Tab-separated table of C-alpha atoms in Angstrom:
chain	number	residue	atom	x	y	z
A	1	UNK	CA	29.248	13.669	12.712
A	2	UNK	CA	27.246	11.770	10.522
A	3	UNK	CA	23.673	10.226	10.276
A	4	UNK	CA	22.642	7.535	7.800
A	5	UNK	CA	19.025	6.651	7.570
A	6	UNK	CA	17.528	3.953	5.956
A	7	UNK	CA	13.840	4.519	4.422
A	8	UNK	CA	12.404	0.795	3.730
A	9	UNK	CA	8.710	0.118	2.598
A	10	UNK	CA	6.707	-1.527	5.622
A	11	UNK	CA	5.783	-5.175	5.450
A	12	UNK	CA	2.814	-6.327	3.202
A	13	UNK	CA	3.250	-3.430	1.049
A	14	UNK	CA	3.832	-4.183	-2.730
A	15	UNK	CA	7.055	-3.686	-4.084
A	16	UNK	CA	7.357	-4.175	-7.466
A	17	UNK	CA	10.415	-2.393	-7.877
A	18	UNK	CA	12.456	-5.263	-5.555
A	19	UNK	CA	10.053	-7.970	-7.765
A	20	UNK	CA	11.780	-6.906	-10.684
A	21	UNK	CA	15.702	-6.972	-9.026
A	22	UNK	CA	14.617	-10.038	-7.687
A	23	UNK	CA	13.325	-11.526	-11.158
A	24	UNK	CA	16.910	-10.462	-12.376
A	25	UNK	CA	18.963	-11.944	-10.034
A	26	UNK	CA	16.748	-15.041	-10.498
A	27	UNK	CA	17.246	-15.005	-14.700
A	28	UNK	CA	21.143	-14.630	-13.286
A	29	UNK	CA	20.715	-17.938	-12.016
A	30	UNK	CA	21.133	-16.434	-8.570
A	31	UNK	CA	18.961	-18.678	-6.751
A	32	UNK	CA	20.137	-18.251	-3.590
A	33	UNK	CA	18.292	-15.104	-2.933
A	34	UNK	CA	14.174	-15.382	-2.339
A	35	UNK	CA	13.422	-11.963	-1.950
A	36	UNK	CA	14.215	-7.971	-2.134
A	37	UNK	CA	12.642	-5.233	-1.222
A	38	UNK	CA	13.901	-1.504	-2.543
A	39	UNK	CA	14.458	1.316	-0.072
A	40	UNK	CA	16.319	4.208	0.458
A	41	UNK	CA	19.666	5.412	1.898
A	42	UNK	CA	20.333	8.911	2.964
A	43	UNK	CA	23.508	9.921	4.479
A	44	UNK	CA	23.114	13.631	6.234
A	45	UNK	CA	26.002	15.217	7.525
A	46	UNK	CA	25.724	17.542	10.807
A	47	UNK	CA	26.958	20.945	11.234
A	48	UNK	CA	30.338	21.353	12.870
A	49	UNK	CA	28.555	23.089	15.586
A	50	UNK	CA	25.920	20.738	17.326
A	51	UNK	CA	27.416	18.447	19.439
A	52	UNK	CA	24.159	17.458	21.376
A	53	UNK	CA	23.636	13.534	20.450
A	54	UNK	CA	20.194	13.683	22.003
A	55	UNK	CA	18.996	17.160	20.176
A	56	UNK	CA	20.341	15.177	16.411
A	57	UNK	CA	18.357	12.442	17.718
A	58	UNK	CA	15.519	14.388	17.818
A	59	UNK	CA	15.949	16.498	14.702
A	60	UNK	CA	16.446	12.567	13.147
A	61	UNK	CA	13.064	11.541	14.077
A	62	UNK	CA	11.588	14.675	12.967
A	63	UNK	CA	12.597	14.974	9.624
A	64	UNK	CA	12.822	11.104	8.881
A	65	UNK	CA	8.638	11.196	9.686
A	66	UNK	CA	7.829	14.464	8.424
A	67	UNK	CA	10.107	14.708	4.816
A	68	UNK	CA	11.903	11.349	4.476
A	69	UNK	CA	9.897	8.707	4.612
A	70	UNK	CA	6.246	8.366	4.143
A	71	UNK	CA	4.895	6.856	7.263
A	72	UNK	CA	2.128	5.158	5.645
A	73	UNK	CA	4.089	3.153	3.515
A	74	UNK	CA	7.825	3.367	4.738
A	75	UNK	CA	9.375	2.575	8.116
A	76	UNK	CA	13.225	4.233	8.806
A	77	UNK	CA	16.248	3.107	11.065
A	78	UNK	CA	18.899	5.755	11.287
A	79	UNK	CA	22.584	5.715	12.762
A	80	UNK	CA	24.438	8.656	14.054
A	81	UNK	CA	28.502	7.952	13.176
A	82	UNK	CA	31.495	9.963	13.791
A	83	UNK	CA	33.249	10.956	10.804
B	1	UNK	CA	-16.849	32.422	-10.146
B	2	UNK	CA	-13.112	32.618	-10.459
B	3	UNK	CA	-10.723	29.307	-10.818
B	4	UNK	CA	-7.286	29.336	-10.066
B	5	UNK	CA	-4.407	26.772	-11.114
B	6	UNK	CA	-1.790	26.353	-9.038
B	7	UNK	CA	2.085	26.270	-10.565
B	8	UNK	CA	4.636	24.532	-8.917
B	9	UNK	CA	8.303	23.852	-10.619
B	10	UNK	CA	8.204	21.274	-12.618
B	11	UNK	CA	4.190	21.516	-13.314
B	12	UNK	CA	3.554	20.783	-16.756
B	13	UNK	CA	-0.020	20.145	-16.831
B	14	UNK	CA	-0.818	23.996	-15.759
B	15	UNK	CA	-1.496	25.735	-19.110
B	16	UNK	CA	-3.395	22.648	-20.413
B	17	UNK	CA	-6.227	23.490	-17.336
B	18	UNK	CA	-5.939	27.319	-17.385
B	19	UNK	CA	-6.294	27.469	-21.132
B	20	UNK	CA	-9.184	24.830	-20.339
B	21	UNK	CA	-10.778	26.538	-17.596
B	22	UNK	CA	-10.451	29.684	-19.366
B	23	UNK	CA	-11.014	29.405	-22.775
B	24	UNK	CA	-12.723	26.229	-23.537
B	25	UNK	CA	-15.117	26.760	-20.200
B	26	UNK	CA	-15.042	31.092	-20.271
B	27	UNK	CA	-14.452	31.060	-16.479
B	28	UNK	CA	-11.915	33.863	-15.167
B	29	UNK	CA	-8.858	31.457	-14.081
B	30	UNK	CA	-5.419	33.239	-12.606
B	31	UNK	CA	-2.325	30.993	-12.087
B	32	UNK	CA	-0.975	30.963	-8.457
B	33	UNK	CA	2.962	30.594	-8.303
B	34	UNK	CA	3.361	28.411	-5.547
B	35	UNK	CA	5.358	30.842	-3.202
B	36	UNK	CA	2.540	32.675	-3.182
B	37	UNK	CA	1.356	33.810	0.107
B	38	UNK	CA	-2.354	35.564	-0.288
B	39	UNK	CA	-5.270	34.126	0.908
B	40	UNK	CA	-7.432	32.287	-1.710
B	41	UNK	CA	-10.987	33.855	-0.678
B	42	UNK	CA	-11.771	35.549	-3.974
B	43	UNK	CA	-11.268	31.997	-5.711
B	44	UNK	CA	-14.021	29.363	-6.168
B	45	UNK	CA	-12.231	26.190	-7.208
B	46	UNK	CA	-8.296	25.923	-6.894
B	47	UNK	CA	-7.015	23.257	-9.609
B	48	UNK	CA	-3.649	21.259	-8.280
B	49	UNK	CA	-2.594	19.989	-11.830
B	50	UNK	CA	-0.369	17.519	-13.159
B	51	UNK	CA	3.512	17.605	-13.636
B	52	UNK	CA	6.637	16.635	-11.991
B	53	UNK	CA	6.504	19.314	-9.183
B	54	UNK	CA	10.462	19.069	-7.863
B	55	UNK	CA	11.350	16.499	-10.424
B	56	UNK	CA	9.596	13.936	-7.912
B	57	UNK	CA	12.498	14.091	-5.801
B	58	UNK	CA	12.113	11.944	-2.507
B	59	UNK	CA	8.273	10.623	-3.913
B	60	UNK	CA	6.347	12.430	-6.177
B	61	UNK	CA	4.629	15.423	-3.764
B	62	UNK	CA	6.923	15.115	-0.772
B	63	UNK	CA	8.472	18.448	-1.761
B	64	UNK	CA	5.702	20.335	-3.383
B	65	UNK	CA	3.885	19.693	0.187
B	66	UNK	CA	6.571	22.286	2.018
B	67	UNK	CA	5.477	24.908	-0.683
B	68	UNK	CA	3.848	28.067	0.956
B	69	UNK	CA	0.803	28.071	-0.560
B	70	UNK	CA	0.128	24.714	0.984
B	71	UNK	CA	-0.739	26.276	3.814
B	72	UNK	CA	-3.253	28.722	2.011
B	73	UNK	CA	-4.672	26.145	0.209
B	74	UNK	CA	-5.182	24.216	3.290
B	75	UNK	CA	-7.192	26.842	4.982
B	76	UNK	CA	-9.045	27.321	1.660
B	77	UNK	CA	-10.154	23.781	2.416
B	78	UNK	CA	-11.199	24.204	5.531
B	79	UNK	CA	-13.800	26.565	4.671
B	80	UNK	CA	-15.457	24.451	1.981
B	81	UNK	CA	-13.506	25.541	-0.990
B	82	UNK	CA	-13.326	23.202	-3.645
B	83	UNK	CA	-9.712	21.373	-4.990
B	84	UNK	CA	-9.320	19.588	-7.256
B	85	UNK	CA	-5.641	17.496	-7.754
B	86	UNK	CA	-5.490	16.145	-10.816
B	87	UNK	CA	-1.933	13.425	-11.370
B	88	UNK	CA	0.976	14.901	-9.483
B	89	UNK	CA	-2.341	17.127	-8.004
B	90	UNK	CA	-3.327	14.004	-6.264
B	91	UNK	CA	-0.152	13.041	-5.478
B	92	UNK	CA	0.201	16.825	-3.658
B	93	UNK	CA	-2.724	16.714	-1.868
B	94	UNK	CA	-2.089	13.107	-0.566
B	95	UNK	CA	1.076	13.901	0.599
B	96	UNK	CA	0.018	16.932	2.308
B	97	UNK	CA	-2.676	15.027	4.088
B	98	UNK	CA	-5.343	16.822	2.191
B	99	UNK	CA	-6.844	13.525	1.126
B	100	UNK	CA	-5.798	10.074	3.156
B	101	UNK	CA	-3.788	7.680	1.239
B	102	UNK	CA	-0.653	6.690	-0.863
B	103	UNK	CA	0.329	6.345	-5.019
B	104	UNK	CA	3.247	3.972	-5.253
B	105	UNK	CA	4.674	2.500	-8.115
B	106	UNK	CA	2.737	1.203	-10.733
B	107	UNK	CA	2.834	-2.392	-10.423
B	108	UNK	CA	4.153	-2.795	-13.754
B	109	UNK	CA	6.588	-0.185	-13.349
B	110	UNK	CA	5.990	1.454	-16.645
B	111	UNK	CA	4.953	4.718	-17.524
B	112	UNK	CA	1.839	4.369	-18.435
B	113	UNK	CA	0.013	6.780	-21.217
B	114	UNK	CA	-3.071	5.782	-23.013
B	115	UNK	CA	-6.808	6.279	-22.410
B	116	UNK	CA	-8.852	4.260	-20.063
B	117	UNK	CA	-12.263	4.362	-18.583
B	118	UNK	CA	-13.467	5.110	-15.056
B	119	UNK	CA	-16.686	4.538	-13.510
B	120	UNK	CA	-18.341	7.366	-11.550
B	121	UNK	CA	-19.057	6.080	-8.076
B	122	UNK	CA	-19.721	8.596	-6.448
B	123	UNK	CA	-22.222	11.091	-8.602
B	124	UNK	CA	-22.955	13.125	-5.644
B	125	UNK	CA	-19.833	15.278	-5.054
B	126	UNK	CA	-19.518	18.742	-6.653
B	127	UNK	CA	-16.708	16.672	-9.118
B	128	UNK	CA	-19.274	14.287	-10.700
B	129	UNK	CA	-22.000	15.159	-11.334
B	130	UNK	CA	-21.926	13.894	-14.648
B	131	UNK	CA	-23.969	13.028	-17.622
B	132	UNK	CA	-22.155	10.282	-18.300
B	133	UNK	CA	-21.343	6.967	-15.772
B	134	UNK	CA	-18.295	6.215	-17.826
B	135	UNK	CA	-15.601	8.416	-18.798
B	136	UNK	CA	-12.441	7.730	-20.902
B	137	UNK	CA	-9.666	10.083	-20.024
B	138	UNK	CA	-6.014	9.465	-20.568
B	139	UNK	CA	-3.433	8.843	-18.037
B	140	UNK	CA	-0.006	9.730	-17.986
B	141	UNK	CA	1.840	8.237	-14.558
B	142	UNK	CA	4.387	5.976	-13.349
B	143	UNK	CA	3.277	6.293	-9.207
B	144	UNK	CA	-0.642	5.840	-9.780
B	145	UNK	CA	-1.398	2.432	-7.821
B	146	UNK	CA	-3.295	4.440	-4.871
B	147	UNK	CA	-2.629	1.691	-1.701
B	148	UNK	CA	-3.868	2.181	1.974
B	149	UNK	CA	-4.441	-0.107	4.597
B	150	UNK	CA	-7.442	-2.393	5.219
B	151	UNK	CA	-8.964	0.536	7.847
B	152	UNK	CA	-8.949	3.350	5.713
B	153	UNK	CA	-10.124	1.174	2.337
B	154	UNK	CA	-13.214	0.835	4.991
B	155	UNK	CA	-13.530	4.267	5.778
B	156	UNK	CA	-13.615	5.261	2.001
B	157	UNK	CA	-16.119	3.243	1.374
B	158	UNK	CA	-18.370	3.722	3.677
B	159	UNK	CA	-18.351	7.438	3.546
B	160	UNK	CA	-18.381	6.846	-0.448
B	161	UNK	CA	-14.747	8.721	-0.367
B	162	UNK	CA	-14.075	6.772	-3.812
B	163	UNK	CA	-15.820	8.831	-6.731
B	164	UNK	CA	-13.570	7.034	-9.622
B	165	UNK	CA	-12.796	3.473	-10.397
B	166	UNK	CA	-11.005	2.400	-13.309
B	167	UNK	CA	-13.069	-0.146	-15.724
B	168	UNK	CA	-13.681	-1.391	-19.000
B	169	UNK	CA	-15.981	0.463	-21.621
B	170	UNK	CA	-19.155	-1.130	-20.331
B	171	UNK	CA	-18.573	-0.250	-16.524
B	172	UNK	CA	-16.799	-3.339	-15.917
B	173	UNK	CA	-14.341	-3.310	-13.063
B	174	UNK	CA	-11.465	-6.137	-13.316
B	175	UNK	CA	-8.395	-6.490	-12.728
B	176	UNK	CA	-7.849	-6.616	-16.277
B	177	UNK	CA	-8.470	-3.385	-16.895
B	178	UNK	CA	-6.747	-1.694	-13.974
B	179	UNK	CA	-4.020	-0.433	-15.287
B	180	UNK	CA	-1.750	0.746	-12.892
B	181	UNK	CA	-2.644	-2.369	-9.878
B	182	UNK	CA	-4.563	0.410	-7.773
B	183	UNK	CA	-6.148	-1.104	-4.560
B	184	UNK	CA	-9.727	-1.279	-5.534
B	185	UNK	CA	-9.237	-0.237	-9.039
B	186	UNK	CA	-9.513	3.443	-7.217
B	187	UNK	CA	-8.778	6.013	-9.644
B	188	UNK	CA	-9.854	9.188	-7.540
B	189	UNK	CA	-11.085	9.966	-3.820
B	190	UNK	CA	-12.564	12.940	-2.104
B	191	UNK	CA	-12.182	13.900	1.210
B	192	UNK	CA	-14.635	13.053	3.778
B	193	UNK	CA	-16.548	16.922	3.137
B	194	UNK	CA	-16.622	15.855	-0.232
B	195	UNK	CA	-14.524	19.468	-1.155
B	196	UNK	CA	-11.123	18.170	-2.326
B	197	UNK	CA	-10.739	15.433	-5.042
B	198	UNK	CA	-7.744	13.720	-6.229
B	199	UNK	CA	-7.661	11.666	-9.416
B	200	UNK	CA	-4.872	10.084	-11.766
B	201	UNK	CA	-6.795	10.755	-15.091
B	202	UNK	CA	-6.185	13.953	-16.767
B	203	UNK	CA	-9.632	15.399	-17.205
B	204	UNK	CA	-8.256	18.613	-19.354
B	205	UNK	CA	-6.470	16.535	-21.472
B	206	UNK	CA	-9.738	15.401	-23.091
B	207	UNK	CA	-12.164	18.821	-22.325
B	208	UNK	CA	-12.754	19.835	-26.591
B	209	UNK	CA	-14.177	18.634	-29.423
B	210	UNK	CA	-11.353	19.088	-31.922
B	211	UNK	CA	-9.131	16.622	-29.433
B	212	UNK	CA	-11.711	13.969	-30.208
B	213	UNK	CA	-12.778	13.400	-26.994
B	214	UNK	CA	-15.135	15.596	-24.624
B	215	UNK	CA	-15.409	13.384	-21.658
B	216	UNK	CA	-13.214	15.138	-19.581
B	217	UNK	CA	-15.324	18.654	-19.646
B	218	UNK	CA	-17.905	17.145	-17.675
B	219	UNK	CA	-15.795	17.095	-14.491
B	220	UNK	CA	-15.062	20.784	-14.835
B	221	UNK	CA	-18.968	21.444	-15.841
B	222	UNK	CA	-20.095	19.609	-12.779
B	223	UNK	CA	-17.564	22.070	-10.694
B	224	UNK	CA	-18.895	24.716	-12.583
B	225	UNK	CA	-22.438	23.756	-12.006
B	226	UNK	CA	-21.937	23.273	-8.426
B	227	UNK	CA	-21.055	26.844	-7.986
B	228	UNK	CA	-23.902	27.940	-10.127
């Protein structure tokens, strides 16, 4: 098994990173996009051993707040998948 | 008195405020690898200083925060110690909820190295008390726009958290001369005890005569007179 987690930055907080993409696309004449905003993608895979969906929820959580994102700035989704 | 700079991998701003501390100041100064383990009692002031600790892998600090003398250092706090994090310092001791807050990006998402001047807010921490109001020191940093939300920019303020603010030469704060698009022009905050400070200029990078610039020894000489 698999988990993918997606780090994003939380709403109202600058980006300038996706400003800059977004300026690009724009000088691409792609005009049919109107905003981005940069985050993160991690893709973890799970030892062969722990079957346990709800204890790799759990793990998930904890390392997605505590080393993954910063929770002052950064919100995270995550998705466990089987290989 | 006894100083003590901390050394993480990827540090590179380490020798610049040991060899400051030591030789430019004449205060005893060990480095501290950062797996180190002993409690910091026989220190007076523990200096977190600038680098890339980890490469900034993840964000700059979110590694350096798991390092075991973290936990030392956080204890050290506790007690009234004084730390200073100076760059990828402050980034550290944000991360590791040492001091409340965030660096992001800079808004112009350069790398930005040059001198610029910051206004002492805040004279009355063992950090500033300093003969001048306005200092120019240099900064070096591409995540240095310190952002928090509305609550906490409250909270700093009204405990007078915020002991730097980037301005112009006269004490003039503007956007203009903000360079990095910090919320409040805020180049450096203390904790609430007033014990820790974190702050994007690079003090020892401007400490001695023969570097043409001296401003940055009076943040070290206010530490130093503090303990006095």
């Amino acid at each position: 098994m698999k988990v993918k987690v997606y780090v994003s930055l939380k709403k109202g907080v600058l980006d300038p990173q996706g400003k800059a993409v977004l300026s690009t696309l724009h000088s691409l004449k792609y005009n049919e996009f109107k905003d981005v905003r940069v985050g993160k993608f991690f893709e973890i895979e799970i030892a062969d051993n722990i079957k346990d969906k709800n204890l790799i929820e759990q793990k998930v959580k904890e390392i997605s707040e505590k080393v993954l994102s910063n929770p002052i700035i950064e919100s995270y989704t995550y998705e466990i998948v089987e290989d | 008195m006894k100083f003590g700079v901390v050394r993480f991998p990827g540090s590179n701003c380490d020798d610049d405020c040991y060899h400051v501390a030591k030789n430019v100041l004449g205060i005893e100064t060990d480095y501290l690898w950062h797996k180190d383990t002993k409690p910091l009692s026989e220190y007076s002031c523990i200096i977190i200083p600038g680098g890339f600790s980890y490469g900034d892998y993840l964000r700059p600090g979110a590694i350096a925060k798991f390092s075991p003398i973290i936990s030392s250092i956080k204890e050290f706090a506790d007690k009234g110690g004084l730390i200073i994090g100076i760059c990828n310092g402050f980034q550290i001791l944000l991360e590791s909820g040492l001091l409340e807050g965030v660096l992001i990006r800079n808004k112009n998402l350069n790398f930005i190295c040059k001198d610029v001047y910051i206004k002492v807010e805040n004279k009355n921490t063992p950090f500033s008390k300093t003969e001048k109001n306005i200092l120019k020191i240099p900064i070096a940093h591409k995540e240095g726009c310190f952002y928090c939300d509305e609550s906490l920019l409250n909270k700093l303020k009204s405990n007078n958290q915020i002991v730097f603010r980037y301005c112009d030469e006269n004490g003039d704060i503007t956007e203009k001369v903000n360079p990095n698009g910090s919320l409040y022009s805020i180049a450096g905050i203390c904790n609430e005890k007033g014990n820790v400070l974190g702050m994007m200029p690079h003090p020892e990078r401007c400490s001695e005569k023969i570097l043409g610039n001296e401003d940055g020894r009076q943040i070290f000489q206010s530490i130093i007179d503090y303990l006095s």
